[in-house]
XYZ file of C-alpha atoms in Angstrom:
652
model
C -25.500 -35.454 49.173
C -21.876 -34.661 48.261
C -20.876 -35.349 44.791
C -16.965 -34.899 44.138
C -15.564 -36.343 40.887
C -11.712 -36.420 40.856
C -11.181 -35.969 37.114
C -7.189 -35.988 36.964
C -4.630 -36.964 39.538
C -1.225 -35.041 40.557
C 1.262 -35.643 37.457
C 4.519 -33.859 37.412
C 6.183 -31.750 34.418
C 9.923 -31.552 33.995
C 11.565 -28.639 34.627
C 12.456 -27.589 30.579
C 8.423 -27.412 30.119
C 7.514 -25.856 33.328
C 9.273 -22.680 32.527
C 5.706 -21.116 31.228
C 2.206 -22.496 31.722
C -1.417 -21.290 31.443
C -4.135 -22.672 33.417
C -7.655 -22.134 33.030
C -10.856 -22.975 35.141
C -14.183 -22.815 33.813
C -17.497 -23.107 35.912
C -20.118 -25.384 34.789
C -22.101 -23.403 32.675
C -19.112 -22.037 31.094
C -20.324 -18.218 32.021
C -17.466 -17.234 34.132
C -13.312 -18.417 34.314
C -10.427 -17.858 36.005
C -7.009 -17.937 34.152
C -3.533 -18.642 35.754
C -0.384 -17.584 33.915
C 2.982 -19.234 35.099
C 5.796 -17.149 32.973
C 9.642 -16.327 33.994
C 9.031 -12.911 35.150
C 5.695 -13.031 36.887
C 2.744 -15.004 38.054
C -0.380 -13.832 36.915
C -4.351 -13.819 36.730
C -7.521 -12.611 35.075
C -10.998 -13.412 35.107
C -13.808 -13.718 32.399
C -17.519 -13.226 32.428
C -19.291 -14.163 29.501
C -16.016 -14.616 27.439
C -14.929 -11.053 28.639
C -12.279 -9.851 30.750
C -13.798 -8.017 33.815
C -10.249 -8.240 36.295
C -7.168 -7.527 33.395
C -4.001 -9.672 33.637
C -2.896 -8.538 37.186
C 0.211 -9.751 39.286
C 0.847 -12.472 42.220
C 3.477 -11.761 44.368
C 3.797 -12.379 48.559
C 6.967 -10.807 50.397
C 8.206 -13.246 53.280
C 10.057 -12.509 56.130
C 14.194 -12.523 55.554
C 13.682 -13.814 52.180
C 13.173 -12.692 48.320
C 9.617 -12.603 47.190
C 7.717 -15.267 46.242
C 6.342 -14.981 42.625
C 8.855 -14.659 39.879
C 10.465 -17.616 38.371
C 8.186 -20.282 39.428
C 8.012 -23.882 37.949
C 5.042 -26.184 37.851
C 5.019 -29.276 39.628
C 2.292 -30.912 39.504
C -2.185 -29.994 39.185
C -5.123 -31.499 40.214
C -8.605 -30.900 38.963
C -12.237 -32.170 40.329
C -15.368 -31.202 39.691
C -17.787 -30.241 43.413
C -21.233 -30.806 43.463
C -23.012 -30.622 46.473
C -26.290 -29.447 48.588
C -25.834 -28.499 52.165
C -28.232 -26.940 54.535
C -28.570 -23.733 56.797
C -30.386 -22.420 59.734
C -29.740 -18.623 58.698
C -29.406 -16.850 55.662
C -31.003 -16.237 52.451
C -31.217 -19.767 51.632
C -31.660 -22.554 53.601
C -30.639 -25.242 50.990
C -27.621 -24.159 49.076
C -25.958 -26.166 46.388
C -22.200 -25.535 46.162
C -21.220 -26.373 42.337
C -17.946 -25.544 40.815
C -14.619 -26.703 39.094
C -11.551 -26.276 40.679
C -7.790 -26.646 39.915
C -4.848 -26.849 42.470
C -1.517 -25.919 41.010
C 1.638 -26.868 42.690
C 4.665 -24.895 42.064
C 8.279 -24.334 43.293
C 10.835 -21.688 43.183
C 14.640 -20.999 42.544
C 15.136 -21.631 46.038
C 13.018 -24.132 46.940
C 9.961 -22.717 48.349
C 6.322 -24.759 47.329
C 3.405 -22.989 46.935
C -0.011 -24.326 46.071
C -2.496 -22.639 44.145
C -6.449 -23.574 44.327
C -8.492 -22.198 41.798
C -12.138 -22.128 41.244
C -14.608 -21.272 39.068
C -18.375 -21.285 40.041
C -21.249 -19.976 37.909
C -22.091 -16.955 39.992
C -17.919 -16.086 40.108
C -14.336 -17.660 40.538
C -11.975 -17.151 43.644
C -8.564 -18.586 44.865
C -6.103 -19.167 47.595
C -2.955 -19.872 48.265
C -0.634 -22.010 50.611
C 2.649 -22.760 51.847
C 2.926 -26.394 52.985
C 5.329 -27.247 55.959
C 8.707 -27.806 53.751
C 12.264 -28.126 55.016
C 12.811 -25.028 52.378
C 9.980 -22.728 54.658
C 10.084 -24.422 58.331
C 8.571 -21.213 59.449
C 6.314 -19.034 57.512
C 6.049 -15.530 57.742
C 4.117 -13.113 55.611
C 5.145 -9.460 55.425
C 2.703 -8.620 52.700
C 0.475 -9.873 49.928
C 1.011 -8.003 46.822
C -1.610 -9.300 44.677
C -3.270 -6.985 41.568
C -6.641 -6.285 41.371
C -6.681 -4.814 37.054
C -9.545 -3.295 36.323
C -10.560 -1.251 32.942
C -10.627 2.911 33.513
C -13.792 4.780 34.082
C -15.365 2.289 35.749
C -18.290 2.576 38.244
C -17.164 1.197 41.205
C -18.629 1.482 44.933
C -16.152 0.823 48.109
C -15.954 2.286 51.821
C -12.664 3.953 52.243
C -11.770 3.303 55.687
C -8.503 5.101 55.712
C -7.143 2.670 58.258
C -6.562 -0.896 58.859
C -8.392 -0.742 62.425
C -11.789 -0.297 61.890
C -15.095 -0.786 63.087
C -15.924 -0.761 58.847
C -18.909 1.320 59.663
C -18.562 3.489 56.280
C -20.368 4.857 53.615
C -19.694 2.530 50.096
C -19.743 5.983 47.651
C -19.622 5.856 44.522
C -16.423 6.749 42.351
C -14.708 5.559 39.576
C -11.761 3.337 39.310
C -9.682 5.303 37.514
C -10.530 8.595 40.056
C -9.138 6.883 43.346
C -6.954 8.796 46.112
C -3.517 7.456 46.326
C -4.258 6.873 50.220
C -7.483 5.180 50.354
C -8.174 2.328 52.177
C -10.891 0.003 51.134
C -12.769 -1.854 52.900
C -14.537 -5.419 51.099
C -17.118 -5.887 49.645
C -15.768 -3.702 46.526
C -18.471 -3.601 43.573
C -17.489 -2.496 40.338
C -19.735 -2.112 37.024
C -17.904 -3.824 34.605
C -20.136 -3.747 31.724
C -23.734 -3.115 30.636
C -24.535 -6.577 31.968
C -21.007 -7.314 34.203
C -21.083 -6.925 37.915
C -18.076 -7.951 39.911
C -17.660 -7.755 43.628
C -14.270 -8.671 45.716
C -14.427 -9.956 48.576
C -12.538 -12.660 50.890
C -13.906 -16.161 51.978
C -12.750 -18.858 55.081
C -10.997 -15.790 56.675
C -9.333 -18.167 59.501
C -5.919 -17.854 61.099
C -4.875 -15.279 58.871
C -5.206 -11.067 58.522
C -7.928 -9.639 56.814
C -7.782 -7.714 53.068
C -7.767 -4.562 51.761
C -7.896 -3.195 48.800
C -5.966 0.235 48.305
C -5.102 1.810 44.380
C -1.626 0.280 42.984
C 0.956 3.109 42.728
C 2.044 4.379 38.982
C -0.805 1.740 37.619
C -4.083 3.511 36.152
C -7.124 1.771 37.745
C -5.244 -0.682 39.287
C -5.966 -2.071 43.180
C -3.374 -4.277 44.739
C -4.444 -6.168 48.232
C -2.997 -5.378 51.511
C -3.620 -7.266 54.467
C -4.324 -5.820 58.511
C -1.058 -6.098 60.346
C -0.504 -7.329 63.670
C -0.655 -4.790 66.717
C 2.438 -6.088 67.772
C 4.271 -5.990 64.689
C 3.790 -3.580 62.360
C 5.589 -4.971 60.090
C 3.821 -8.627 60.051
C 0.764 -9.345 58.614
C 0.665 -13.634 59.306
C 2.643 -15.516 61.785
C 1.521 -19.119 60.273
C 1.062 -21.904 62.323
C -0.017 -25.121 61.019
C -3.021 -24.199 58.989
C -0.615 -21.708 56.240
C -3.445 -21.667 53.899
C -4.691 -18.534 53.017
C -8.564 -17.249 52.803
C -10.261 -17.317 49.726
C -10.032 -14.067 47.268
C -13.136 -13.987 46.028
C -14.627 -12.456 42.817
C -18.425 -12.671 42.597
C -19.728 -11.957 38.854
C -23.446 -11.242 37.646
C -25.077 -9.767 34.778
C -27.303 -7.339 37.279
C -26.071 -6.261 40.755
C -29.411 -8.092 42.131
C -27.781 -10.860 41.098
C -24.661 -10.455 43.587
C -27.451 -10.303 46.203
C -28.746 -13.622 45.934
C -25.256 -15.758 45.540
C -24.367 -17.601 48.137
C -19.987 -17.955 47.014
C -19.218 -16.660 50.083
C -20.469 -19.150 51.900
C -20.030 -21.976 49.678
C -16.269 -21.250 50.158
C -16.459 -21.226 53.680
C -15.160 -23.923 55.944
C -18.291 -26.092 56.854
C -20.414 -26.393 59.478
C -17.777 -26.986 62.242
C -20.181 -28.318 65.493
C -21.839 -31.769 65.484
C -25.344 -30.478 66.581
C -26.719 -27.442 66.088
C -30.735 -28.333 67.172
C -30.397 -25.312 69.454
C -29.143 -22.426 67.328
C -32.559 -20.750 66.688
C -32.733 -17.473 64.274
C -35.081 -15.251 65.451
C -36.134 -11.458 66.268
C -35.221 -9.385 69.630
C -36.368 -6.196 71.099
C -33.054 -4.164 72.113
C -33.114 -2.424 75.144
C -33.318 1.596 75.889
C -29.556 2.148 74.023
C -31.372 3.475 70.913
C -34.435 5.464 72.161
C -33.182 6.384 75.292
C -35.072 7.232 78.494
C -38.201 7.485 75.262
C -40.701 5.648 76.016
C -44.404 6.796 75.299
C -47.071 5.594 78.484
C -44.516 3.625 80.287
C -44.969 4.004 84.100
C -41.498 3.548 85.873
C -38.136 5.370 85.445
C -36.317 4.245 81.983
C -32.499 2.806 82.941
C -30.324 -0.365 83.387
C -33.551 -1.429 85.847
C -35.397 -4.553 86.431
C -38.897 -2.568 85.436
C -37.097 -1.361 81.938
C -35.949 -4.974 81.147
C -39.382 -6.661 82.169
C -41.129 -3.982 79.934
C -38.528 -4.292 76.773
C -39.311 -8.158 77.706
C -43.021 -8.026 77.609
C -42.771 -5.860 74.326
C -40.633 -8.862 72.596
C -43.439 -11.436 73.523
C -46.579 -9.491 72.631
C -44.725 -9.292 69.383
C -44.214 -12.547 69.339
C -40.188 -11.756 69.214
C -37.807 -14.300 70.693
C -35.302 -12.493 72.599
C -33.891 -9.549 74.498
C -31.064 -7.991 74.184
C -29.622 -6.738 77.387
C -27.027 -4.203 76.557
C -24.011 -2.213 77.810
C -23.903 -1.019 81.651
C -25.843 -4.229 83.085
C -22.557 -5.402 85.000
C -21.350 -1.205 85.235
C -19.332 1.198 83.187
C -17.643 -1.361 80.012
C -14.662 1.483 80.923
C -13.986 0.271 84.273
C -10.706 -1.191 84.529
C -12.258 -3.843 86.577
C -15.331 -4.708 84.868
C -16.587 -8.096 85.942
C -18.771 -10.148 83.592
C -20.345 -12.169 86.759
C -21.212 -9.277 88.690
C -24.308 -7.242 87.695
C -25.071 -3.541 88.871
C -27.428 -3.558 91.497
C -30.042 -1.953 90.266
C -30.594 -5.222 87.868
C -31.764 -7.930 89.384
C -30.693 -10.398 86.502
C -32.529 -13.535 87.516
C -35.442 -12.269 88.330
C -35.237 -10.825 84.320
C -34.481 -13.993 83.261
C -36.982 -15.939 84.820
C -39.493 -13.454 83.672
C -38.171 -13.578 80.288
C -38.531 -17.660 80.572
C -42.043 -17.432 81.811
C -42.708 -15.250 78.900
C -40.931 -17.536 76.214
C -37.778 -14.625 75.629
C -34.737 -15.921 75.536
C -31.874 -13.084 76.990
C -28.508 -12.117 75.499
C -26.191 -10.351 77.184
C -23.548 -7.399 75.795
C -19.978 -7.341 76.805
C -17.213 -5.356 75.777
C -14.649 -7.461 73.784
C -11.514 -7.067 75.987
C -13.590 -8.473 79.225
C -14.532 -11.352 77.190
C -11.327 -12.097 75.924
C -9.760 -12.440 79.221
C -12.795 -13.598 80.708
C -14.519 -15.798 78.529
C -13.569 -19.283 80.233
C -15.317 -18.058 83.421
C -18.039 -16.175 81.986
C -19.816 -17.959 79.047
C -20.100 -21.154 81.147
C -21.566 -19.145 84.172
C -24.103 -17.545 81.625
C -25.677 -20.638 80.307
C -26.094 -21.476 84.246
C -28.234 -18.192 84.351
C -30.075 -19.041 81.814
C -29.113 -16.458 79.014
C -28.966 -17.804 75.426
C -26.686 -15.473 73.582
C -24.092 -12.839 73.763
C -23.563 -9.781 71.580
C -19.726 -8.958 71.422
C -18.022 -5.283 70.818
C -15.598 -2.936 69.995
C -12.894 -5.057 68.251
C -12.252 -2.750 65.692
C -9.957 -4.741 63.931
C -9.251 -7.662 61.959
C -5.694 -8.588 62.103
C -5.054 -12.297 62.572
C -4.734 -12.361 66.642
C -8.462 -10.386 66.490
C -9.491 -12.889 63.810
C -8.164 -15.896 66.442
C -10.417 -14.003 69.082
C -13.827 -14.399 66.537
C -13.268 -18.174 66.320
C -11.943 -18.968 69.521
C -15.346 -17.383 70.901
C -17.584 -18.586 68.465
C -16.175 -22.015 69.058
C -16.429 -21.707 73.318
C -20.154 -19.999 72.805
C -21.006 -23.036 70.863
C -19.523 -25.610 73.587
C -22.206 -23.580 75.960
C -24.424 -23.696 73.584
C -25.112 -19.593 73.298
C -25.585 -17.587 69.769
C -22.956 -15.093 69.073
C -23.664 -11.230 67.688
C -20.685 -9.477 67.085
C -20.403 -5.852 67.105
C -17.424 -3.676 66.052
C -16.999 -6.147 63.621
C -15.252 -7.020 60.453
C -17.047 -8.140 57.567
C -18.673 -11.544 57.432
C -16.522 -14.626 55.864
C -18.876 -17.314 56.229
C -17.850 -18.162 59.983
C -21.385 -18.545 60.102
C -21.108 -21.785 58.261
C -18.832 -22.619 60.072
C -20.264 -22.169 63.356
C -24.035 -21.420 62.571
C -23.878 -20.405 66.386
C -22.811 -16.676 64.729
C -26.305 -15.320 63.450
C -25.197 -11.966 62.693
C -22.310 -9.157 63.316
C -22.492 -5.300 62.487
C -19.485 -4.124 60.667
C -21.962 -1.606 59.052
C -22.849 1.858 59.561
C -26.875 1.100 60.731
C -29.350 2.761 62.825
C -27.226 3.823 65.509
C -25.441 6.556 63.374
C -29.062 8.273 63.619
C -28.391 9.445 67.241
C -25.699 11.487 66.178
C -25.481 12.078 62.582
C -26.897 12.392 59.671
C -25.001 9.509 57.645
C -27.739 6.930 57.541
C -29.347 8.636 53.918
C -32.045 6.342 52.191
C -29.091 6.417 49.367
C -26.856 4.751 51.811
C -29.623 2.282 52.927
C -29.940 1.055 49.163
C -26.659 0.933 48.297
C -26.056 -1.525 51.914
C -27.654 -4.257 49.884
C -25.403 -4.101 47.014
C -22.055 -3.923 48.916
C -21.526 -4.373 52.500
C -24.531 -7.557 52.479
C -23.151 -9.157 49.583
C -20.352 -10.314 52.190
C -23.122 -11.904 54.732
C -25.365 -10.915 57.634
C -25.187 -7.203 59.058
C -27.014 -6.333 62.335
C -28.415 -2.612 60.857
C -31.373 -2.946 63.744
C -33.799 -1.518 62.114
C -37.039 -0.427 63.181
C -37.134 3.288 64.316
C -40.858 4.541 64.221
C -39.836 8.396 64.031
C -39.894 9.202 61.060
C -38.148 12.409 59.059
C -37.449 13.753 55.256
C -33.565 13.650 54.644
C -33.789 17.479 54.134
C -35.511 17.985 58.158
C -33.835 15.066 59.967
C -31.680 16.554 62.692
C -29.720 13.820 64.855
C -30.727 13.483 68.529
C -29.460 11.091 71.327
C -32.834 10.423 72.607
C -36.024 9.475 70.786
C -33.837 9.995 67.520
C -35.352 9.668 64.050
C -34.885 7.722 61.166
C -34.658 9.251 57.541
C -37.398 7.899 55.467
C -40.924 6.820 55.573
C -42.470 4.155 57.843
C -43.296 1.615 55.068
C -39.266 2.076 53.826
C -38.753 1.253 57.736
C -40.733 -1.813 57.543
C -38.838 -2.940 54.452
C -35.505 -3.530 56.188
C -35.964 -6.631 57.948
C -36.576 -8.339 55.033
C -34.208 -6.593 52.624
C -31.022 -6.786 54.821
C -30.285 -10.366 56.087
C -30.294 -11.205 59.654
C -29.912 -14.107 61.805
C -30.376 -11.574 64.173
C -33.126 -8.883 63.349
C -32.668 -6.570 66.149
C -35.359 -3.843 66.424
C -34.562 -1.039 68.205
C -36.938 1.550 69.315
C -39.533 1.513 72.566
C -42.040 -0.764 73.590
C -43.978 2.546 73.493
C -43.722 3.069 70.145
C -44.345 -0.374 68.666
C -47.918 -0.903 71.006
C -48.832 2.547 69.673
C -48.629 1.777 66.171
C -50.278 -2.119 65.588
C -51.714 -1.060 61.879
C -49.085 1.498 61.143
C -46.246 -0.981 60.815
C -46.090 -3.167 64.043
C -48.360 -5.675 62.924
C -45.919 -6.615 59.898
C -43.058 -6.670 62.434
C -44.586 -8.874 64.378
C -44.868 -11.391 61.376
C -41.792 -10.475 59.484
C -39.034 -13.864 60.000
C -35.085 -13.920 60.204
C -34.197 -16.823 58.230
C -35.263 -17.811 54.792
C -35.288 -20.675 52.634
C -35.360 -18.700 49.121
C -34.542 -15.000 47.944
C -35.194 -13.355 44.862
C -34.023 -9.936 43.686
C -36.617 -8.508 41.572
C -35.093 -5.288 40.939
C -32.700 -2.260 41.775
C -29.586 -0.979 41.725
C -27.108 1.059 43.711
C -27.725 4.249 44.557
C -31.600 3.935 43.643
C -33.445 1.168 44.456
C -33.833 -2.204 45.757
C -36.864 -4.906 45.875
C -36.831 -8.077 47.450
C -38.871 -10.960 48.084
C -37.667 -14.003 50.468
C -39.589 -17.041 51.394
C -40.290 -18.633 54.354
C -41.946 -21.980 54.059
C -44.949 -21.350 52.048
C -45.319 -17.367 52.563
C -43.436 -14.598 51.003
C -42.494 -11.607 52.533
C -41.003 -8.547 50.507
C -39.422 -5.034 50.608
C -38.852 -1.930 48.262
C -37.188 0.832 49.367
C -35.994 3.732 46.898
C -34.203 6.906 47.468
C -36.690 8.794 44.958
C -40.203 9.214 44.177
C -40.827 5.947 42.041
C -43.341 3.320 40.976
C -42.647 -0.226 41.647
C -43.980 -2.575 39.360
C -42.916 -6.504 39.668
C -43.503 -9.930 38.526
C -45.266 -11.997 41.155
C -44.438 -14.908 39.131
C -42.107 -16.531 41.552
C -45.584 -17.320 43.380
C -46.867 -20.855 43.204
C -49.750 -21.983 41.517
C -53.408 -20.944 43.570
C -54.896 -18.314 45.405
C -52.604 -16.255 47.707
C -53.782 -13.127 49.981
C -51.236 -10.278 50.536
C -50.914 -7.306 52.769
C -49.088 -4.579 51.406
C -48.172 -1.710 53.976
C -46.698 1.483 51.460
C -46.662 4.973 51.402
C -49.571 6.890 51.580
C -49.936 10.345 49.055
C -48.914 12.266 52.034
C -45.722 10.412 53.143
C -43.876 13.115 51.514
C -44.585 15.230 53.975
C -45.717 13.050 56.766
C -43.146 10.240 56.483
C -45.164 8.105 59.423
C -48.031 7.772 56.815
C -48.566 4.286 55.804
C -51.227 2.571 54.461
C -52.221 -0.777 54.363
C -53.812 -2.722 51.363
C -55.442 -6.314 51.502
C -55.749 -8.358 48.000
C -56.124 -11.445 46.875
C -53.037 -12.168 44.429
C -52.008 -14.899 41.872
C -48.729 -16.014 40.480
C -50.238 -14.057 37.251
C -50.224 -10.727 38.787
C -47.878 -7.816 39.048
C -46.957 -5.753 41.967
C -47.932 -2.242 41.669
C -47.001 0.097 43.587
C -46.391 4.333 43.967
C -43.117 5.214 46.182
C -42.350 8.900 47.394
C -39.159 10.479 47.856
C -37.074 8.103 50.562
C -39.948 5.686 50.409
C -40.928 2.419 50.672
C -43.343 -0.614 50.889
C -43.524 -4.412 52.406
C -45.361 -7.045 51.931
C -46.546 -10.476 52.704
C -48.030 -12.979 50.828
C -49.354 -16.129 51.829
C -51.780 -19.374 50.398
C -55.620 -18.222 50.503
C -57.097 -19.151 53.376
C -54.323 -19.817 55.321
């Protein structure tokens, strides 16, 4: 039920007070606030955790086309305060009842010349955020933004976490390293999430929220200020020197500023979401979560016992199709070359390569209860999409995964939601690849279960990026934004110091039971896994068997312990059973609360490292016990190690 209390209406101020104000937001519990200062020179905010400042007294300011800045010398007009408290639900996610509580204030203000801008601010107990707009006004008839230029102040010597992109146009497949805020190059460009330590029990992360008709945000160091960010936004390909062409939305996303006293805590909000637009489609009965075997793309022609030549094949499709249902998966992902080379100037998303014979996968794929997707590169959707995604649900194919956009200026961020939106009408589920970060768009249209936008698995085939330190820290930056397609699962295993990249049958660094933690520590609408069918039937008490149980949507998370760089351990719920996952980049013991178990008798599986996973990382041993809410989980982890779990009622 929605519960919104309007506590004050609009009133207006005269002009001789409105020359300086200061506005401030508290959330419910009073733990965090956001505070607006309205002076003569300058428009300003902070924010407060616990009474503290963690983001100093930094500067508002947005450049418009033809015109002076907009910033300085404002007046106040008029506020409005109310008080949100509401539960809404969720087929994906960490959560699949959320409750969306906060206090917000909306600030209208003018300027010498005329212009009106509205500020929104709110304040909710796990962080505080706000946007902006410029209303259709005779004073701004057209709107035009050149450039945010809003502060980001943050104390020096500060921990802090980012992926420095470099660019604007970016797959944002980075590492998030670790630096410190007042040791940043002049020229970086960082990507969101950005997660800074502020204090021994003070962790902030920036992000953006409701990213919709607009350009996406940056965060690069503020010239001649120590520690200082300021926000830039992705212009458009066109025009350099445009970052939003408004049209009648001119409302801003959300900047967002989540705030715990542990970074665990970052991992379980949900303020991203709550910010988001809502659910946008009137039924959604047929978006279904779920787990997919890929296709050959990661392991290439690897595949142990199979019997006909590996390719873009019928046989290799039925066999990758068969794997999926003997694991009890629901779909297949069939990927790049199945209607020929993406490059092809021509490239027709109704014609498939001969060697395919598509129907004849799909009806297989029914017969077996798979559902297909389909890949296509992101230009031959765009100019093909009103042909194509109708002619797809004809086939029979349930979903499409989407790549290569590579940026997130506002026509790419127009492409997202004008495909989402046409999926949904044909009633397929979106994966995007080449992504930008998540914004909640899949609130909006639950239809999106996942998008990459994260260096994952892939990388493995040609590098040597994808460390168990950059697998940790994942969950502590790049998730706290939303879903990431990693596609985990690689069953060839290697010790960071022997891994050596390879294009086919590549490795994964780590052991097998920090492989089979992944699933359930990075969130997934989506859980693609990506090695061979081979590989999986070979290994049933090695790992596959939890695979084969392991869910993709949740209706509770708990963080019960890490930190970046480190460690991570996670527990999510799925009706009555839990499922967990530690991974740690050192040799480590584990030792947890179960206490978030219910009262009874619960039996648990543990899969986890065996003594010699140090130096045969596809060791893994598995460990049946019967478990109460009054026990701990104990556990040894070696070097790049890991364990997983599930635990569910006795008897059951």
């Amino acid at each position: 039920m929605r519960h919104v209390l309007i506590l004050a209406a609009v009133f207006l101020l005269s002009p001789r007070t409105a020359q300086a104000a200061t506005f401030r937001v508290t959330s419910p519990s009073g733990n965090t606030a956001i505070v607006l200062e309205v002076a003569k020179s300058a428009l300003r905010y902070r924010v407060l955790f616990d009474g503290k400042p963690v983001v100093k007294p930094s500067r508002m300011q947005w450049r418009l086309a033809a015109t002076e800045p907009v910033g300085p010398a404002l007046r106040v007009l008029g506020q409005r305060q109310r008080t949100i408290d509401e539960t809404w639900s969720s087929v994906t996610g960490k959560s699949s009842r959320i409750r969306d509580r906060a206090r917000e204030l909306e600030i209208s203000l003018r300027d010498r010349i005329g212009r009106l801008l509205i500020l929104t601010l709110r304040a909710y107990d796990d962080g505080v955020a706000f946007r902006y707009a410029f209303p259709e006004q005779p004073a701004l008839p057209e709107l035009t933004i050149e450039s945010e230029d809003i502060e980001v102040g943050l104390a020096p010597g500060l921990p802090m976490w980012a992926a420095n992109y470099g660019a604007l146009a970016s797959p944002q497949e980075q590492e998030f390293r670790r630096t410190q805020t007042d040791q940043l190059p002049l020229d970086a460009i960082f990507g969101l999430p950005l997660l800074v330590q502020a204090g021994p029990k003070a962790w902030l992360a920036v992000t953006e929220s409701d990213l919709l008709d607009w350009a996406g945000l940056y965060l690069r160091p503020s010239k001649g200020k120590n520690s200082a960010l300021e926000t830039v936004l992705s212009p458009l390909p066109s025009a350099p020197g445009i970052a939003v062409k408004a049209g009648s939305r001119r409302i801003s996303p959300w900047r967002v500023f989540m705030l715990a006293k542990t970074p665990g805590g970052l991992v379980q909000s949900e303020l991203v979401r709550n910010l988001a637009t809502p659910n946008q489609l009137a039924d959604i009965s047929w978006v279904k979560p779920g787990r997919s075997a890929w296709d050959r793309w990661w392991p290439g022609d690897h595949n142990p016992n199979a019997t006909n030549k590996q390719g873009m094949n019928t046989a290799t499709m039925k066999d990758y199709i068969d794997l999926a249902a003997e694991m009890g998966w629901e779909y297949q992902i069939v990927d790049w070359t199945w209607y020929g080379k993406p490059s092809r100037p021509d490239a027709d998303l109704t014609k498939v390569v001969a060697e395919l014979d598509l129907p004849a996968v799909i009806a297989h794929a029914r017969s077996r209860n798979v559902g297909v997707w389909l890949w296509a590169r992101w230009n031959h959707m765009n100019d093909q999409m009103d042909k194509a995604l109708p002619l797809f649900r004809r086939w029979g194919v349930v979903g499409i995964k989407v790549d290569f956009m590579d940026r997130d200026d506002q026509e790419m961020v127009n492409f997202y939601t004008r495909l989402v939106k046409l999926a949904a009408e044909n009633k397929l589920m979106v994966d995007l690849h080449g992504a930008y970060k998540p914004t909640g768009l899949e609130r909006t249209y639950p239809n999106l279960l996942t998008r990459e936008g994260v260096l994952g698995n892939e990388y493995n085939k040609w590098s040597n990026r994808v460390t168990p330190m950059h697998k940790v820290t994942l969950a502590f930056t790049r998730m706290l934004a939303g879903p990431m397609d990693f596609t985990p699962g690689g069953f060839r295993h290697a010790q960071p110091g022997s891994f050596v990249a390879k294009d086919v049958a590549p490795e994964v660094q780590g052991t097998r039971a920090a492989e089979l933690a992944l699933p359930v520590i990075y969130e997934s609408g989506l859980q693609v896994f990506c090695d061979a069918p081979g590989e999986y039937r070979a290994a049933p008490e090695t790992g596959a068997s939890f695979l084969a149980k392991v869910p993709a949507a949740w209706d509770e998370t708990r963080v019960l312990g890490g930190e970046p760089d480190a460690y991570i351990v996670v527990a999510r719920r799925s009706g009555d059973t839990w499922f967990g996952g530690a991974i740690t980049t050192t040799e480590r013991r584990i030792d947890v609360s179960l206490g978030f178990l219910g009262t009874g008798s619960y039996e648990m599986e543990l899969w986890h490292d065996a003594p010699e996973s140090q130096q045969k990382p596809a060791s893994v041993l598995l460990k049946r016990a019967q478990v109460t809410a009054k026990d701990r989980l104990e556990v040894s982890l070696v070097h790049a190690g890991g364990a997983a779990f599930v635990i569910r009622p006795a008897g059951r």
